[in-house]
Amino acid sequence: MSRTADTPAPVRITFDGRDYDARPGESLAAALLRAGVPATTQRHAPGPARGAFCWMGWCQECRVRHRGRWVEACRLTVYDGLTAEARRAADVR
Amino acid sequence: MSAETDIAVLGAGPAGGAAALAAAAGGARVVLIDEQAHPGGQVWRKKDVDLPGLAETPETCAGARLRGDLEASGATFLGGTRLWHIERVEGGWRLHLLTRGDRAETLTARAAILAPGAREFVQPFAGWTTPGVYGLAGATALMKSQGCPPGRRSVVAGGGPLALFAAAEILRLGGEVAAVATPNGRGDWLRCAPILAANPALARRGAELIARIRRAGVPILWRHVVTRAEGDRALIRVHAAPCGAEWAPTGAARAFDADALCVGHGLIPNVDVAVLAGLPRVYDADRGGWVVEAGPDGRTALEGLFLCGDGAALRGAETAARAGAGTGQAALADLRGTPAPPPAPRRPDLRARFGRAMTALARPRPGLLRLTRPNTVVCRCESLTRATLDAAIDAGAAGLDALKSATRCGMGPCGGRYCLTAAARLIEDRTGAAEGTVPPPVPRPPLFPLPVAAVAAGFDYDDLPIPAPAPL
Ligand SMILES: Cc1cc2nc3c(=O)[nH]c(=O)nc-3n(C[C@H](O)[C@@H](O)[C@H](O)COP(=O)(O)OP(=O)(O)OC[C@H]3O[C@@H](n4cnc5c(N)ncnc54)[C@H](O)[C@@H]3O)c2cc1C
Ligand code: FES
């Protein structure tokens, strides 16, 4: 989608060491989904990949590490400079 | 921090929003609590992203009206706040909250109105843990709040009107829909014709949705269930097979390339808070499974505790809003010691009949159990397969508490919300017990994972009044 005059400028976020553009107001999980990253567990780790499932903060599948804590990516609103780490496969049994 | 008020309302959806408005209009001090940032609940959710050019829908309009009315009402809205425990205290109820910024706080209210709505049920099937597979109701929540379709090319699967709504919404947001698979047959909908005819506005909306899906050339597969999701780190293909009247797959599956699958098998009333408060559960498939009894004015067996909306019985947004208003008035009357307002005139409630018919369309049928194969993961958090659970059931786990201690099923971070309903049905199936005879485990606080920060802020797990465990 091309940006029009009234589309707010994107914010820059970093997930699992990679940079993405996000829309102000959206959740980290939605930003990653739009970027084609449905999995919120680590990229090259062995074991099951998981990602957002319920989109309402209940299933806990979208948890990522943010400022030293596990948070639900579907409830974390993006901001410029947001950095979050993926869950390791070992965190998914 | 602790605070007190006259009436606390949990859930700012159509039911809780209307209850708060009714109580505040009578002059009571009202605090309305919701884990979402804005009032609106599941159906009248606010858009979080500013997308110019996205048209309003009847739902966004109803939500904007509710938010405006609440703003003007004098009720206090606590957004981004989760209730994780409730207990009875002298003269009222104490609500334990986790507020924005993860602070643990308490709110004491003379009356508590619970309007926590419903959550989604998804029968475990092969590959449902693949990234790109989403709950159907959850996907509608994503689209409403974030304004983005769940993928480039989606398969939508589920019973009742929600699947049609989700498919139409994906198209509206610029996504592609590979197919809609619904376990309902055309005949199921035809049987609803009299009720639809009596609710022309709602029926017209449904017809518009179907027309939009058809215009886009999307195949609607009646009497089909999704049997398998394929993909490793991301979904690549979805398999859908014909099913019988009880929703068990009956024939060869067709495959659809897709990067998103929105799949749901009905809703479940959120009864955990009411049960924590001390109310017993009963099984009633018509109301949504395990429910807690509440009168038409929301009164429960416990003084000062009210329950309304989809959290009491799945009847849809319109009925929830009406029940909420009546419940707010009843709570206010009790507080004042004035007689309750006269009951609404007994005319046939068309909206409630409509909601009931739609719930019946989406109610999960027993054949769904066939989707859960021995190697299918049932408990997502602990990655436990049906075979593991069946072995524990065969070894004597005849109830969910026993199954939990034998396998850890339902003991992960989601608290069993996404597996225990399915696990209960597995036990019933395996032991030959009737549907609705294996109750969910007694919920225990905290209802949500509590972050360390909240504990550090003076909260101690040892202070928790933990109820005695249910007998195994
Ligand atoms: C994800 C989802 C999407 C849905 N989408 C649609 C739709 O598009 N169209 C439709 O007709 N119906 C939809 N429904 C059905 C829905 O249940 C409606 O019938 C209607 O929203 C019910 O109104 P309510 O006020 O009873 O509950 P809700 O609207 O569900 O409101 C309940 C509120 O309580 C809050 N809550 C619950 N527990 C807690 C807690 N412990 N702490 C803090 N807050 C809490 C929730 O955040 C929620 O906002 C959906 C249901 C779900 C679960
Ligand atoms: S998607 Fe379920 S908690 Fe975020």
XYZ file of C-alpha atoms and ligand atoms in Angstrom:
622
model
C 0.000 0.000 0.000
C 1.421 3.396 -0.892
C 1.572 6.034 1.799
C -0.770 8.951 1.433
C -0.547 12.319 3.139
C -2.806 11.227 6.012
C -1.143 7.860 6.618
C 1.060 8.287 9.681
C 4.775 7.614 9.238
C 5.845 4.074 10.166
C 7.844 3.289 13.289
C 10.943 1.109 13.258
C 10.993 -2.054 15.345
C 13.470 -4.913 15.832
C 12.394 -8.489 16.384
C 14.774 -11.400 16.802
C 17.594 -9.231 15.426
C 15.787 -8.061 12.285
C 14.298 -4.663 11.549
C 10.726 -4.066 10.408
C 8.444 -1.124 9.700
C 5.258 -0.962 11.760
C 2.115 1.171 11.776
C 1.698 3.388 14.818
C -0.961 1.887 17.080
C -0.671 -1.679 15.902
C 0.481 -4.571 18.035
C 3.875 -6.207 17.618
C 2.154 -9.451 16.571
C 0.160 -7.650 13.860
C 3.269 -5.846 12.583
C 5.123 -9.158 12.306
C 2.140 -10.814 10.635
C 2.020 -8.081 7.992
C 5.758 -8.522 7.487
C 5.147 -12.217 6.752
C 6.458 -13.484 10.096
C 3.666 -15.491 11.718
C 6.054 -17.382 14.031
C 7.153 -15.640 17.215
C 9.556 -18.410 18.229
C 13.214 -18.273 17.166
C 13.994 -18.613 13.497
C 16.559 -21.387 13.209
C 15.896 -23.225 16.429
C 14.909 -26.880 16.265
C 11.540 -27.872 17.693
C 8.041 -26.620 17.129
C 7.481 -23.119 15.786
C 4.601 -21.223 17.330
C 2.999 -17.856 16.844
C -0.027 -15.753 17.677
C -3.186 -17.853 17.773
C -6.003 -16.245 19.789
C -5.255 -12.533 19.133
C -6.697 -11.622 22.496
C -4.006 -12.123 25.072
C -5.130 -15.481 26.372
C -3.325 -18.345 24.609
C 0.178 -17.005 25.425
C 1.554 -18.451 22.168
C 2.763 -15.021 21.009
C 4.906 -14.334 24.085
C 8.160 -12.563 23.363
C 10.883 -11.118 25.564
C 10.567 -7.362 25.929
C 12.497 -5.249 28.458
C 13.453 -8.395 30.329
C 9.923 -9.752 30.656
C 7.665 -12.181 28.804
C 4.859 -10.219 27.208
C 2.104 -11.044 24.754
C 3.075 -9.627 21.356
C -0.625 -9.308 20.486
C -1.048 -6.847 23.386
C 2.220 -4.951 22.976
C 1.726 -1.718 21.051
C 4.678 -0.857 18.818
C 6.793 2.258 19.329
C 9.824 3.600 17.558
C 12.874 1.597 18.619
C 10.929 -1.324 20.124
C 13.199 -4.349 20.480
C 11.927 -7.809 21.344
C 13.410 -11.293 21.337
C 11.731 -14.445 20.092
C 10.953 -17.320 22.374
C 13.496 -20.129 22.031
C 12.258 -23.564 21.018
C 13.304 -24.760 24.470
C 10.675 -22.442 25.938
C 8.034 -24.335 23.969
C 7.861 -27.821 25.327
C -3.106 0.622 46.064
C -6.719 -0.044 46.985
C -9.923 1.808 46.166
C -13.627 1.405 46.758
C -16.781 2.075 44.791
C -20.505 1.309 44.704
C -20.643 -0.903 41.631
C -17.760 -2.580 39.839
C -18.446 -3.910 36.361
C -16.105 -6.462 34.782
C -16.079 -6.394 30.993
C -16.782 -3.348 28.817
C -18.539 -5.151 25.980
C -22.179 -4.619 25.031
C -23.361 -6.214 28.320
C -20.972 -4.574 30.786
C -21.057 -1.250 28.946
C -24.849 -1.086 29.150
C -24.790 -2.164 32.808
C -22.302 0.591 33.673
C -24.382 3.193 31.836
C -27.596 2.137 33.600
C -25.985 2.165 37.028
C -24.182 5.475 36.471
C -27.382 7.078 35.164
C -28.921 6.333 38.569
C -26.116 8.205 40.314
C -24.066 5.268 41.595
C -20.272 5.409 41.597
C -19.336 2.938 38.881
C -15.949 1.505 37.901
C -15.813 -0.405 34.624
C -12.881 -2.769 34.146
C -11.557 -4.305 30.938
C -8.263 -5.767 29.836
C -8.697 -4.058 26.503
C -7.570 -0.460 26.193
C -11.012 0.802 25.145
C -14.633 -0.158 25.797
C -16.383 -2.178 23.095
C -15.790 -5.800 24.038
C -15.293 -8.433 21.385
C -17.858 -7.251 18.894
C -17.753 -3.439 19.166
C -13.956 -3.282 19.382
C -12.156 -0.027 18.650
C -9.660 0.260 15.822
C -6.153 0.664 17.238
C -4.649 1.667 13.926
C -5.596 4.812 12.068
C -6.338 3.688 8.514
C -7.825 6.486 6.487
C -10.387 5.306 3.979
C -11.583 2.257 5.902
C -15.383 2.496 5.977
C -17.371 2.267 9.193
C -19.501 -0.828 9.854
C -22.625 -1.223 12.055
C -20.284 -2.658 14.708
C -17.771 0.205 14.671
C -20.686 2.675 14.871
C -22.258 0.869 17.839
C -18.857 0.862 19.526
C -18.298 4.559 18.961
C -21.731 5.271 20.434
C -21.009 3.159 23.520
C -17.619 4.836 24.049
C -19.185 8.286 23.701
C -21.996 7.463 26.130
C -19.560 6.059 28.689
C -17.346 9.113 28.370
C -20.327 11.323 29.227
C -21.707 9.041 31.940
C -19.528 9.638 34.970
C -18.535 5.970 35.121
C -14.793 5.445 35.551
C -13.203 3.220 32.905
C -10.122 1.214 33.901
C -8.688 0.009 30.582
C -5.779 -2.367 30.119
C -6.699 -3.857 33.494
C -7.118 -7.556 34.180
C -9.112 -9.059 36.985
C -7.185 -12.054 38.297
C -9.141 -12.824 41.461
C -12.377 -11.954 43.248
C -13.375 -12.589 46.851
C -16.296 -11.837 49.101
C -15.678 -9.323 51.877
C -17.855 -7.674 54.507
C -20.492 -5.657 52.663
C -19.386 -6.441 49.130
C -16.758 -7.866 46.837
C -13.021 -7.320 46.506
C -11.601 -7.402 43.006
C -7.908 -8.076 42.524
C -6.633 -6.243 39.507
C -3.492 -6.029 37.448
C -3.461 -2.557 35.990
C -1.563 -1.048 33.090
C 2.091 -1.027 33.978
C 1.609 -4.320 35.822
C 0.680 -3.023 39.248
C -1.428 -5.220 41.499
C -4.329 -3.239 42.974
C -7.595 -4.012 44.700
C -11.034 -2.501 44.280
C -13.780 -3.079 46.818
C -17.341 -2.689 45.566
C -20.735 -3.028 47.245
C -21.941 -4.884 44.141
C -20.065 -6.575 41.312
C -21.503 -7.088 37.842
C -19.670 -9.711 35.818
C -19.954 -9.358 32.042
C -16.809 -11.177 30.869
C -18.227 -12.424 27.558
C -17.087 -15.574 25.845
C -13.938 -17.114 24.508
C -13.342 -19.309 21.550
C -13.303 -23.100 21.304
C -11.124 -24.798 18.704
C -11.102 -28.585 18.473
C -7.473 -29.707 18.169
C -6.700 -31.048 14.675
C -3.551 -32.028 12.785
C -1.262 -29.027 12.415
C -3.347 -26.513 14.391
C -0.213 -25.304 16.191
C 1.348 -24.184 12.871
C 2.043 -20.425 12.791
C -0.626 -18.930 10.515
C -3.474 -20.930 12.052
C -5.705 -18.573 14.047
C -8.886 -18.791 16.039
C -11.823 -17.621 13.948
C -13.160 -15.203 16.551
C -9.580 -14.136 17.260
C -9.053 -13.344 13.597
C -12.120 -11.082 13.659
C -10.611 -9.354 16.682
C -7.352 -8.901 14.749
C -9.144 -7.416 11.767
C -11.282 -5.061 13.834
C -8.500 -3.703 16.021
C -5.533 -3.835 13.653
C -7.279 -3.358 10.317
C -5.222 -6.032 8.586
C -6.328 -9.357 7.100
C -4.844 -12.486 8.725
C -2.790 -13.292 5.617
C -2.508 -12.820 1.894
C -4.686 -15.847 1.133
C -6.862 -17.310 3.864
C -9.121 -20.267 4.437
C -11.999 -19.519 6.815
C -13.655 -22.393 8.665
C -16.379 -22.590 11.272
C -20.062 -22.805 12.031
C -22.683 -20.086 12.333
C -22.466 -16.522 11.060
C -18.958 -15.736 12.334
C -17.241 -17.610 9.467
C -19.227 -15.639 6.905
C -18.488 -12.388 8.712
C -14.756 -13.162 8.895
C -14.545 -14.077 5.211
C -16.341 -10.900 4.159
C -14.104 -8.850 6.449
C -10.934 -10.351 4.926
C -12.167 -9.357 1.474
C -13.049 -5.851 2.667
C -9.518 -5.411 4.038
C -7.971 -6.438 0.737
C -7.130 -10.048 1.516
C -7.896 -13.076 -0.623
C -10.106 -15.941 0.583
C -9.268 -19.364 -0.854
C -12.408 -21.010 0.550
C -14.976 -20.886 3.303
C -15.562 -24.290 4.911
C -18.545 -24.559 7.216
C -19.785 -27.687 8.996
C -23.323 -26.320 8.698
C -25.395 -27.606 5.802
C -27.629 -25.375 3.717
C -30.539 -27.093 5.476
C -29.298 -25.883 8.889
C -29.617 -22.306 7.641
C -32.954 -22.984 5.945
C -34.355 -24.153 9.255
C -33.454 -20.711 10.658
C -35.481 -18.990 7.918
C -38.483 -18.107 10.120
C -36.218 -16.556 12.764
C -34.212 -14.717 10.105
C -37.450 -13.420 8.550
C -38.490 -12.046 11.942
C -35.170 -10.144 12.217
C -34.960 -8.487 8.788
C -32.086 -6.134 9.639
C -29.828 -8.930 10.887
C -30.915 -11.208 8.051
C -30.116 -8.499 5.479
C -26.649 -8.083 6.966
C -26.073 -11.840 6.610
C -27.288 -11.813 3.006
C -24.893 -8.935 2.241
C -21.987 -10.904 3.666
C -22.814 -13.959 1.553
C -23.245 -11.772 -1.547
C -19.806 -10.211 -0.985
C -18.215 -13.659 -0.639
C -19.954 -14.934 -3.770
C -19.063 -11.841 -5.818
C -15.404 -12.466 -5.022
C -15.795 -15.962 -6.486
C -14.932 -17.643 -3.189
C -16.179 -21.241 -2.933
C -18.388 -21.909 0.112
C -17.978 -25.555 1.118
C -21.091 -26.526 3.075
C -20.771 -29.463 5.501
C -16.974 -29.361 5.436
C -14.436 -29.350 8.227
C -10.735 -28.552 8.134
C -8.861 -31.753 8.860
C -5.232 -30.664 8.564
C -3.018 -27.597 8.423
C 0.293 -28.092 6.666
C 3.493 -26.114 7.136
C 6.545 -25.895 9.323
C 7.431 -22.351 10.396
C 4.449 -21.008 8.478
C 1.226 -22.370 7.081
C 1.330 -23.365 3.409
C -1.721 -25.584 2.821
C -5.098 -26.374 4.385
C -7.057 -29.604 3.921
C -10.860 -29.589 4.161
C -13.058 -32.683 3.977
C -16.809 -33.226 3.771
C -18.434 -34.020 7.110
C -21.645 -35.552 8.396
C -24.441 -33.946 10.393
C -22.421 -34.535 13.577
C -19.377 -32.912 11.954
C -17.163 -36.015 11.705
C -15.104 -35.967 8.469
C -16.523 -38.472 5.986
C -14.632 -38.260 2.696
C -11.490 -37.293 0.844
C -10.079 -33.871 1.661
C -9.421 -31.058 -0.805
C -6.256 -29.001 -0.407
C -6.043 -25.207 -0.585
C -2.823 -23.223 -0.704
C -3.065 -20.580 2.020
C -0.866 -18.638 4.442
C -3.658 -18.133 6.976
C -6.381 -20.343 8.389
C -9.091 -18.880 10.616
C -10.847 -21.762 12.311
C -13.284 -21.929 15.213
C -15.756 -24.395 16.651
C -18.009 -22.171 18.712
C -17.718 -20.004 21.808
C -17.553 -20.821 25.520
C -18.932 -18.482 28.214
C -16.177 -17.144 30.491
C -17.368 -18.492 33.824
C -14.065 -18.560 35.703
C -14.613 -15.325 37.620
C -18.139 -16.296 38.705
C -16.847 -19.685 39.841
C -13.961 -18.069 41.754
C -16.604 -15.943 43.462
C -18.273 -19.121 44.658
C -21.035 -19.978 42.195
C -21.541 -23.557 40.988
C -21.422 -24.526 37.314
C -24.065 -26.448 35.445
C -23.891 -27.938 31.958
C -26.269 -26.542 29.370
C -25.227 -26.954 25.733
C -27.929 -24.485 24.666
C -26.367 -21.680 26.710
C -22.811 -22.588 25.653
C -21.637 -25.535 27.781
C -20.595 -25.022 31.412
C -22.500 -22.006 32.667
C -23.432 -20.317 35.928
C -27.074 -19.609 36.760
C -28.241 -16.010 36.634
C -31.745 -14.577 36.485
C -33.037 -12.389 33.643
C -32.031 -9.344 35.738
C -28.538 -10.782 36.243
C -29.058 -11.753 39.901
C -27.117 -14.796 41.076
C -27.396 -16.916 44.221
C -24.773 -14.664 45.870
C -25.782 -11.291 47.273
C -24.371 -8.343 45.375
C -23.028 -10.508 42.540
C -24.550 -10.182 39.084
C -23.823 -11.873 35.780
C -24.984 -10.943 32.274
C -24.174 -11.121 28.578
C -22.460 -13.912 26.663
C -20.693 -14.833 29.908
C -24.071 -16.062 31.191
C -25.529 -17.491 27.969
C -24.377 -17.140 24.351
C -27.057 -14.947 22.818
C -25.099 -12.346 20.880
C -24.378 -8.647 21.207
C -27.904 -7.215 20.979
C -29.256 -9.458 23.719
C -26.125 -8.867 25.803
C -26.668 -5.106 25.682
C -30.291 -5.412 26.730
C -29.487 -7.833 29.556
C -26.694 -5.511 30.701
C -29.031 -2.543 31.029
C -31.508 -4.576 33.106
C -28.693 -5.891 35.286
C -27.341 -2.400 35.920
C -30.793 -1.287 37.050
C -31.231 -4.318 39.302
C -27.851 -3.739 40.968
C -28.733 -0.093 41.496
C -32.129 -0.972 43.003
C -30.521 -3.436 45.435
C -27.984 -0.836 46.493
C -30.705 1.726 47.167
C -33.050 -0.782 48.763
C -35.707 0.350 46.304
C -37.905 -2.176 44.533
C -36.390 -3.478 41.341
C -37.810 -2.004 38.151
C -40.768 -4.002 36.832
C -39.686 -6.906 34.666
C -39.707 -6.213 30.937
C -43.066 -7.071 29.330
C -43.213 -10.706 28.307
C -43.294 -10.290 24.563
C -41.419 -12.753 22.397
C -37.823 -11.569 22.357
C -36.887 -11.878 18.687
C -33.273 -10.844 19.204
C -32.783 -13.507 21.858
C -34.331 -16.136 19.591
C -32.000 -15.023 16.818
C -28.971 -15.211 19.120
C -30.039 -18.631 20.299
C -30.451 -19.922 16.730
C -26.997 -18.592 15.753
C -25.446 -20.200 18.843
C -27.093 -23.492 17.903
C -25.553 -23.295 14.415
C -22.074 -22.881 15.895
C -22.419 -25.324 18.809
C -19.650 -27.935 18.471
C -20.972 -31.375 17.534
C -19.493 -34.647 18.875
C -18.084 -35.763 15.481
C -15.410 -33.054 15.813
C -13.562 -35.374 18.157
C -12.527 -37.392 15.086
C -10.347 -34.461 14.026
C -8.085 -35.072 17.010
C -5.791 -37.912 15.927
C -3.506 -39.849 18.308
C -0.484 -37.715 17.327
C -2.395 -34.393 17.372
C -1.193 -31.913 19.987
C -4.090 -31.185 22.358
C -2.377 -29.080 25.041
C -0.452 -26.434 23.108
C 1.558 -25.090 26.040
C 2.941 -28.479 27.039
C 2.846 -30.032 23.539
C 0.865 -33.052 24.756
C -0.731 -35.318 22.176
C -4.040 -37.108 22.315
C -2.190 -40.434 22.632
C -0.485 -39.192 25.822
C -3.782 -38.043 27.291
C -5.587 -41.245 26.249
C -2.918 -43.319 27.986
C -3.421 -41.351 31.202
C -7.205 -41.686 30.896
C -6.852 -45.441 30.392
C -4.644 -45.531 33.484
C -7.490 -44.073 35.531
C -7.606 -40.304 35.050
C -11.386 -39.945 34.900
C -11.504 -36.206 35.593
C -9.559 -33.121 34.542
C -7.791 -32.619 37.867
C -6.481 -36.173 37.673
C -5.506 -35.715 34.032
C -3.685 -32.487 34.905
C -1.637 -34.054 37.652
C -0.878 -37.114 35.531
C 0.229 -35.258 32.399
C 0.484 -31.474 33.122
C -2.275 -30.944 30.532
C -3.652 -27.445 31.009
C -0.918 -26.381 33.418
C 1.032 -24.185 31.021
C 0.875 -20.399 30.726
C -2.576 -20.295 29.060
C -4.054 -21.861 32.181
C -5.819 -24.584 30.220
C -8.103 -22.184 28.354
C -7.264 -23.771 25.009
C -7.181 -27.456 25.867
C -9.269 -28.370 28.871
C -12.621 -28.211 27.085
C -11.285 -30.583 24.446
C -9.621 -32.729 27.113
C -12.925 -33.066 28.986
C -14.573 -34.351 25.806
C -11.696 -36.808 25.278
C -12.284 -38.196 28.773
C -16.030 -38.450 28.147
C -15.388 -40.203 24.832
C -12.797 -42.604 26.173
C -14.730 -43.574 29.303
C -18.134 -43.699 27.623
C -19.461 -40.891 29.855
C -22.180 -38.569 28.559
C -21.402 -35.091 27.197
C -21.258 -32.542 29.988
C -20.399 -34.944 32.800
C -16.701 -34.076 33.128
C -16.566 -30.565 34.629
C -13.679 -28.170 34.032
C -11.255 -27.908 36.954
C -12.049 -25.384 39.657
C -10.321 -22.162 38.553
C -7.692 -20.846 40.939
C -6.159 -17.415 41.219
C -4.356 -15.871 39.508
C -6.510 -16.152 36.390
C -3.654 -14.643 34.357
C 0.099 -15.106 34.716
C 1.225 -12.468 37.221
C 4.508 -10.750 36.337
C 7.286 -10.608 38.882
C 6.968 -6.814 38.978
C 3.510 -7.134 40.515
C 4.825 -9.529 43.124
C 7.715 -7.240 43.911
C 5.257 -4.397 44.422
C 4.139 -5.937 47.679
C 2.107 -8.873 46.477
C 2.856 -12.269 47.922
C 1.606 -15.547 46.481
C 1.438 -16.925 50.027
C -1.229 -14.355 50.881
C -3.538 -15.862 48.295
C -6.644 -17.469 49.718
C -6.276 -20.708 47.775
C -9.421 -22.810 47.897
C -9.015 -26.442 48.887
C -8.319 -28.537 45.795
C -11.276 -30.427 44.407
C -11.249 -34.141 45.190
C -9.652 -36.112 42.374
C -12.722 -13.015 19.955
C -14.215 -12.879 19.747
C -14.696 -12.199 18.629
C -16.058 -12.058 18.411
N -16.480 -11.391 17.305
C -17.807 -11.247 17.077
C -18.295 -10.575 15.930
O -17.509 -10.117 15.097
N -19.638 -10.464 15.745
C -20.522 -10.964 16.655
O -21.734 -10.808 16.470
N -20.093 -11.602 17.757
C -18.773 -11.767 17.987
N -18.346 -12.455 19.095
C -19.337 -12.966 20.046
C -19.446 -12.052 21.264
O -19.420 -12.890 22.369
C -20.670 -11.139 21.183
O -21.818 -11.907 21.295
C -20.692 -9.991 22.215
O -19.460 -9.329 22.174
C -21.030 -10.395 23.627
O -21.060 -9.253 24.459
P -20.629 -9.291 25.992
O -20.735 -7.890 26.499
O -21.396 -10.327 26.713
O -19.124 -9.781 26.014
P -17.797 -9.220 25.291
O -18.101 -8.337 24.174
O -16.986 -10.424 25.060
O -17.102 -8.332 26.411
C -16.466 -8.904 27.545
C -15.276 -8.076 27.928
O -14.777 -8.540 29.164
C -13.383 -8.436 29.173
N -12.859 -9.401 30.151
C -13.195 -10.708 30.293
N -12.529 -11.263 31.321
C -11.771 -10.278 31.847
C -10.863 -10.228 32.951
N -10.628 -11.311 33.731
N -10.237 -9.054 33.212
C -10.479 -7.955 32.453
N -11.335 -7.943 31.399
C -11.972 -9.089 31.108
C -12.963 -8.717 27.748
O -11.752 -8.068 27.441
C -14.129 -8.154 26.939
O -13.853 -6.869 26.432
C -16.979 -12.624 19.333
C -16.500 -13.331 20.446
C -15.137 -13.482 20.657
C -14.655 -14.275 21.831
S -2.155 -14.457 20.310
Fe -2.904 -15.479 22.060
S -1.946 -14.357 23.657
Fe -1.343 -13.284 21.881
